[in-house]
Each structure stands twice: as structure tokens, then as C-alpha cells.
mmCIF file of C-alpha atoms in Angstrom:
data_model
loop_
_atom_site.group_PDB
_atom_site.id
_atom_site.type_symbol
_atom_site.label_atom_id
_atom_site.label_comp_id
_atom_site.label_asym_id
_atom_site.label_seq_id
_atom_site.Cartn_x
_atom_site.Cartn_y
_atom_site.Cartn_z
ATOM 1 C CA MET C 1 -65.818 -47.117 -3.568
ATOM 2 C CA SER C 2 -63.591 -49.799 -5.716
ATOM 3 C CA GLY C 3 -60.076 -50.548 -5.117
ATOM 4 C CA PRO C 4 -57.468 -50.522 -7.850
ATOM 5 C CA THR C 5 -57.922 -52.312 -11.041
ATOM 6 C CA PRO C 6 -55.916 -55.526 -10.797
ATOM 7 C CA ARG C 7 -53.477 -55.989 -13.451
ATOM 8 C CA PRO C 8 -53.310 -58.967 -15.304
ATOM 9 C CA PRO C 9 -50.562 -61.529 -14.977
ATOM 10 C CA VAL C 10 -47.214 -60.511 -16.631
ATOM 11 C CA PRO C 11 -46.063 -63.783 -18.627
ATOM 12 C CA ASP C 12 -43.257 -65.623 -16.694
ATOM 13 C CA ARG C 13 -40.014 -64.044 -18.051
ATOM 14 C CA PRO C 14 -36.228 -65.367 -16.776
ATOM 15 C CA ARG C 15 -33.567 -63.627 -15.274
ATOM 16 C CA LEU C 16 -31.287 -63.247 -17.875
ATOM 17 C CA PHE C 17 -27.418 -62.979 -17.727
ATOM 18 C CA SER C 18 -24.810 -62.997 -20.829
ATOM 19 C CA ALA C 19 -21.592 -64.901 -19.925
ATOM 20 C CA PHE C 20 -18.319 -66.707 -21.213
ATOM 21 C CA PRO C 21 -18.572 -70.621 -19.862
ATOM 22 C CA LEU C 22 -15.257 -71.993 -18.604
ATOM 23 C CA PRO C 23 -13.585 -74.000 -21.396
ATOM 24 C CA ASP C 24 -12.883 -77.625 -20.079
ATOM 25 C CA GLU C 25 -9.120 -76.933 -19.904
ATOM 26 C CA VAL C 26 -9.726 -74.091 -17.453
ATOM 27 C CA ALA C 27 -12.376 -75.508 -15.623
ATOM 28 C CA ASP C 28 -10.352 -78.832 -15.074
ATOM 29 C CA HIS C 29 -7.408 -76.763 -14.031
ATOM 30 C CA LEU C 30 -9.247 -74.624 -11.411
ATOM 31 C CA ALA C 31 -11.123 -77.836 -9.889
ATOM 32 C CA ALA C 32 -7.636 -79.281 -9.481
ATOM 33 C CA HIS C 33 -6.583 -75.904 -7.323
ATOM 34 C CA LEU C 34 -9.531 -75.447 -5.603
ATOM 35 C CA PRO C 35 -9.351 -76.102 -1.612
ATOM 36 C CA PRO C 36 -12.186 -78.067 -0.156
ATOM 37 C CA THR C 37 -15.250 -75.900 0.584
ATOM 38 C CA PRO C 38 -15.403 -75.349 4.182
ATOM 39 C CA ASP C 39 -18.701 -76.148 6.210
ATOM 40 C CA GLY C 40 -21.051 -73.334 5.892
ATOM 41 C CA LEU C 41 -20.270 -72.142 2.431
ATOM 42 C CA ARG C 42 -22.170 -73.870 -0.752
ATOM 43 C CA ALA C 43 -19.520 -74.798 -3.821
ATOM 44 C CA THR C 44 -20.744 -73.419 -6.861
ATOM 45 C CA PRO C 45 -21.292 -76.686 -9.305
ATOM 46 C CA ARG C 46 -18.653 -76.798 -11.801
ATOM 47 C CA GLU C 47 -20.932 -77.034 -14.727
ATOM 48 C CA GLN C 48 -22.089 -73.219 -13.305
ATOM 49 C CA TRP C 49 -18.689 -71.852 -13.684
ATOM 50 C CA HIS C 50 -18.672 -69.141 -15.734
ATOM 51 C CA VAL C 51 -17.459 -65.190 -16.262
ATOM 52 C CA THR C 52 -20.471 -62.953 -16.292
ATOM 53 C CA VAL C 53 -20.380 -60.108 -18.543
ATOM 54 C CA GLY C 54 -23.851 -58.777 -17.926
ATOM 55 C CA TYR C 55 -26.610 -59.416 -15.580
ATOM 56 C CA TYR C 56 -30.286 -58.278 -17.114
ATOM 57 C CA GLY C 57 -32.706 -59.357 -14.443
ATOM 58 C CA VAL C 58 -35.888 -60.428 -15.753
ATOM 59 C CA ASP C 59 -36.000 -59.397 -19.551
ATOM 60 C CA ASP C 60 -37.210 -60.859 -22.917
ATOM 61 C CA PRO C 61 -34.966 -63.586 -23.970
ATOM 62 C CA ALA C 62 -35.469 -62.664 -27.774
ATOM 63 C CA ARG C 63 -35.301 -59.202 -27.431
ATOM 64 C CA ARG C 64 -31.761 -59.324 -25.536
ATOM 65 C CA LEU C 65 -30.278 -62.101 -27.824
ATOM 66 C CA ALA C 66 -31.102 -59.378 -30.696
ATOM 67 C CA ARG C 67 -29.741 -56.257 -28.967
ATOM 68 C CA LEU C 68 -26.626 -58.894 -28.174
ATOM 69 C CA GLY C 69 -26.057 -59.656 -31.471
ATOM 70 C CA GLU C 70 -26.063 -55.901 -32.855
ATOM 71 C CA ARG C 71 -23.920 -54.760 -30.168
ATOM 72 C CA VAL C 72 -21.336 -57.552 -29.546
ATOM 73 C CA SER C 73 -20.831 -59.816 -32.759
ATOM 74 C CA GLY C 74 -17.885 -58.932 -34.146
ATOM 75 C CA LEU C 75 -16.387 -57.590 -31.348
ATOM 76 C CA PRO C 76 -12.606 -59.028 -30.795
ATOM 77 C CA ALA C 77 -12.254 -61.915 -28.229
ATOM 78 C CA PRO C 78 -10.493 -60.902 -25.156
ATOM 79 C CA ARG C 79 -7.505 -63.262 -23.799
ATOM 80 C CA LEU C 80 -8.634 -64.074 -20.125
ATOM 81 C CA ARG C 81 -7.221 -66.004 -17.323
ATOM 82 C CA ILE C 82 -8.026 -66.756 -14.213
ATOM 83 C CA SER C 83 -5.542 -64.870 -11.442
ATOM 84 C CA GLY C 84 -6.330 -63.943 -7.909
ATOM 85 C CA SER C 85 -9.346 -64.405 -5.672
ATOM 86 C CA GLY C 86 -11.486 -62.021 -3.467
ATOM 87 C CA THR C 87 -15.084 -62.207 -1.736
ATOM 88 C CA PHE C 88 -17.931 -59.613 -2.464
ATOM 89 C CA ALA C 89 -21.723 -59.861 -1.057
ATOM 90 C CA ALA C 90 -21.508 -63.486 0.405
ATOM 91 C CA VAL C 91 -19.441 -65.046 -2.331
ATOM 92 C CA CYS C 92 -15.927 -66.484 -2.855
ATOM 93 C CA LEU C 93 -14.424 -65.835 -6.260
ATOM 94 C CA VAL C 94 -11.298 -66.104 -8.542
ATOM 95 C CA LYS C 95 -10.840 -63.259 -10.351
ATOM 96 C CA ILE C 96 -10.235 -62.531 -14.117
ATOM 97 C CA ALA C 97 -7.130 -60.853 -15.797
ATOM 98 C CA THR C 98 -6.536 -59.738 -19.273
ATOM 99 C CA PRO C 99 -3.606 -58.203 -21.082
ATOM 100 C CA ASP C 100 -6.104 -55.619 -22.387
ATOM 101 C CA PRO C 101 -8.719 -54.737 -19.679
ATOM 102 C CA VAL C 102 -9.883 -51.684 -22.041
ATOM 103 C CA GLU C 103 -10.752 -54.529 -24.615
ATOM 104 C CA LEU C 104 -12.881 -56.502 -21.943
ATOM 105 C CA ARG C 105 -14.625 -53.474 -20.260
ATOM 106 C CA THR C 106 -15.439 -52.447 -24.035
ATOM 107 C CA LEU C 107 -17.123 -55.991 -24.660
ATOM 108 C CA ALA C 108 -18.748 -55.579 -21.216
ATOM 109 C CA GLU C 109 -20.257 -51.886 -21.814
ATOM 110 C CA ALA C 110 -21.259 -52.872 -25.330
ATOM 111 C CA ALA C 111 -23.190 -56.025 -23.628
ATOM 112 C CA ASP C 112 -25.036 -53.586 -21.026
ATOM 113 C CA PHE C 113 -23.183 -54.882 -17.986
ATOM 114 C CA HIS C 114 -24.867 -51.963 -16.201
ATOM 115 C CA GLU C 115 -28.466 -52.604 -16.793
ATOM 116 C CA GLY C 116 -28.413 -54.946 -14.053
ATOM 117 C CA GLY C 117 -27.668 -52.211 -11.401
ATOM 118 C CA HIS C 118 -24.048 -53.069 -11.260
ATOM 119 C CA PRO C 119 -22.238 -49.681 -11.432
ATOM 120 C CA ASP C 120 -18.602 -51.367 -11.780
ATOM 121 C CA TYR C 121 -17.583 -54.347 -13.730
ATOM 122 C CA LEU C 122 -15.730 -57.248 -11.778
ATOM 123 C CA PRO C 123 -15.185 -60.299 -13.976
ATOM 124 C CA HIS C 124 -14.880 -63.176 -11.710
ATOM 125 C CA VAL C 125 -15.848 -66.806 -11.285
ATOM 126 C CA THR C 126 -17.965 -67.217 -7.975
ATOM 127 C CA VAL C 127 -16.776 -70.651 -6.511
ATOM 128 C CA ALA C 128 -18.649 -70.471 -3.445
ATOM 129 C CA ARG C 129 -21.741 -68.672 -1.425
ATOM 130 C CA TRP C 130 -22.762 -68.637 2.231
ATOM 131 C CA SER C 131 -26.005 -67.368 3.651
ATOM 132 C CA THR C 132 -24.985 -66.381 7.241
ATOM 133 C CA PRO C 133 -22.319 -64.220 8.011
ATOM 134 C CA THR C 134 -18.656 -66.358 8.214
ATOM 135 C CA THR C 135 -14.888 -65.565 7.516
ATOM 136 C CA LYS C 136 -14.770 -69.121 5.893
ATOM 137 C CA GLY C 137 -15.349 -67.134 2.478
ATOM 138 C CA ALA C 138 -12.606 -64.681 3.186
ATOM 139 C CA GLU C 139 -9.909 -67.937 4.343
ATOM 140 C CA MET C 140 -11.055 -70.012 1.279
ATOM 141 C CA ALA C 141 -10.346 -66.773 -1.145
ATOM 142 C CA ALA C 142 -6.919 -66.324 0.898
ATOM 143 C CA GLU C 143 -6.008 -69.975 -0.266
ATOM 144 C CA LEU C 144 -6.733 -69.168 -3.803
ATOM 145 C CA ARG C 145 -4.743 -65.709 -3.930
ATOM 146 C CA GLY C 146 -2.023 -67.135 -5.838
ATOM 147 C CA TYR C 147 -4.038 -69.037 -7.990
ATOM 148 C CA GLN C 148 -3.088 -68.801 -12.048
ATOM 149 C CA GLY C 149 -5.281 -70.651 -14.718
ATOM 150 C CA PRO C 150 -4.243 -71.071 -18.374
ATOM 151 C CA GLN C 151 -5.211 -68.356 -20.430
ATOM 152 C CA TRP C 152 -8.242 -68.491 -23.247
ATOM 153 C CA ALA C 153 -10.014 -66.533 -25.387
ATOM 154 C CA PRO C 154 -14.070 -67.113 -25.609
ATOM 155 C CA GLY C 155 -15.193 -67.680 -29.242
ATOM 156 C CA GLU C 156 -18.778 -66.608 -28.124
ATOM 157 C CA LEU C 157 -20.777 -64.603 -25.683
ATOM 158 C CA THR C 158 -23.565 -66.931 -24.331
ATOM 159 C CA LEU C 159 -27.055 -65.518 -23.523
ATOM 160 C CA TYR C 160 -28.316 -67.497 -20.204
ATOM 161 C CA ALA C 161 -31.803 -68.012 -18.413
ATOM 162 C CA SER C 162 -31.298 -68.707 -14.507
ATOM 163 C CA ALA C 163 -34.107 -70.214 -12.751
ATOM 164 C CA HIS C 164 -34.360 -72.192 -9.850
ATOM 165 C CA GLY C 165 -30.476 -72.606 -9.188
ATOM 166 C CA ALA C 166 -29.976 -73.512 -13.408
ATOM 167 C CA HIS C 167 -28.475 -71.706 -15.593
ATOM 168 C CA THR C 168 -29.904 -72.620 -19.482
ATOM 169 C CA PRO C 169 -28.167 -71.341 -22.361
ATOM 170 C CA LEU C 170 -30.545 -69.834 -24.789
ATOM 171 C CA GLY C 171 -28.231 -68.689 -27.572
ATOM 172 C CA ALA C 172 -24.448 -67.050 -28.282
ATOM 173 C CA VAL C 173 -23.048 -64.325 -30.344
ATOM 174 C CA PRO C 174 -19.789 -65.036 -32.085
ATOM 175 C CA LEU C 175 -16.751 -62.807 -31.056
ATOM 176 C CA LEU C 176 -13.815 -62.320 -33.424
ATOM 177 C CA GLY C 177 -11.527 -64.925 -32.779
ATOM 178 C CA ARG C 178 -7.456 -64.989 -32.224
ATOM 179 C CA ASN C 179 -5.267 -66.071 -34.899
ATOM 180 C CA ALA C 180 -2.046 -66.313 -32.658
ATOM 181 C CA PRO C 181 -1.465 -67.061 -29.070
ATOM 182 C CA GLY C 182 -1.184 -63.588 -27.162
ATOM 183 C CA ALA C 183 1.186 -62.914 -24.709
ATOM 184 C CA GLY C 184 0.865 -64.202 -21.067
ATOM 185 C CA CYS C 185 -1.885 -62.141 -18.933
#
């Protein structure tokens, strides 16, 4: 009696996500207002701060970038602002506010945010993580509750590969720009 036929190895494909990286002035403002990361939490490195739009898991980068180009290119750039904080799972986050939540939700739906298994879209920037149960994440979030950052409108949606703690940009899809500053978030 023979066992199952072994499957050929699958080519190594990265975990992919699409996101808006934080502009320098927004990251500078956030960095100036972050409290020290408590013991037991790991700070997210500044170069990894981003607003995730869609998480896709293991996927083909060329196919995913083409799909984003077909579905997202030419959509309006949402106006964004970091406003408030919270926690979920094992992360401390700052929330993203927008004067037009429907516009951001439409962009996230076009970018297939739900394909990674997340039924809800919560725009945020992860600022710290933990791996063992702690109340320190909630305490850090409480310190950031009233934080408001500057407003910005991203010019493009970037596709990233995530491997071994590093995020590598693979390409970007342009969004329609904003000609005039909008009302505050």
C-alpha cells in the first residue's frame, strides 16, 4: 500500500498587504507625541508605520499589483488624520479619521481588504505589540486617546511584501489628488 503522492514544493511567495505609508511630517508629529513604550511591549519601528488598506496573505505580487491597478487606480485620495487610539488583539494603535468615511471604505473595498479574512475595516497605525497578556497596551492607548495628527491625502496606494519583520514596497497605484485643502477631519 502506498501513501499519498508528495506535492511538489510551492514557490516561496511573500505575504502581501496594501497600505498608505505615513508622510514624514505626519510621522514626525506622531513620534513627538508617542509616550515611551512600556516594558513588555515592542514598539513598531517608525519605518514600518503605515495605514493598512488590505491584507492578502501569501499571494502573487504581480497578480495582486495588477488587480490593485485595475480596481484602485484613479479613485480619489482620501483625506486622513490620526485621531485617537485603541487596542485589538495584541496591538496598541492610533486610529485614522476621515471627513468622508464612505470614500475610504470604497477604496478599501476596491482594494479587496476582506480577502485577508478581516470582515471589518479599521484604519489604523500600529505603534506597539505584545506577546503575553498585559494591561500596558491599554494604558499606552489611554495616553494617546486625545492625540490628533496633521491631515494628509496619500497620492498612491503601495503594495508591500512582509517577511521576517521587514516590509518591502513592491509597487504603487496612483490615486486622484486633492487640489485644495479640505475641511479638517
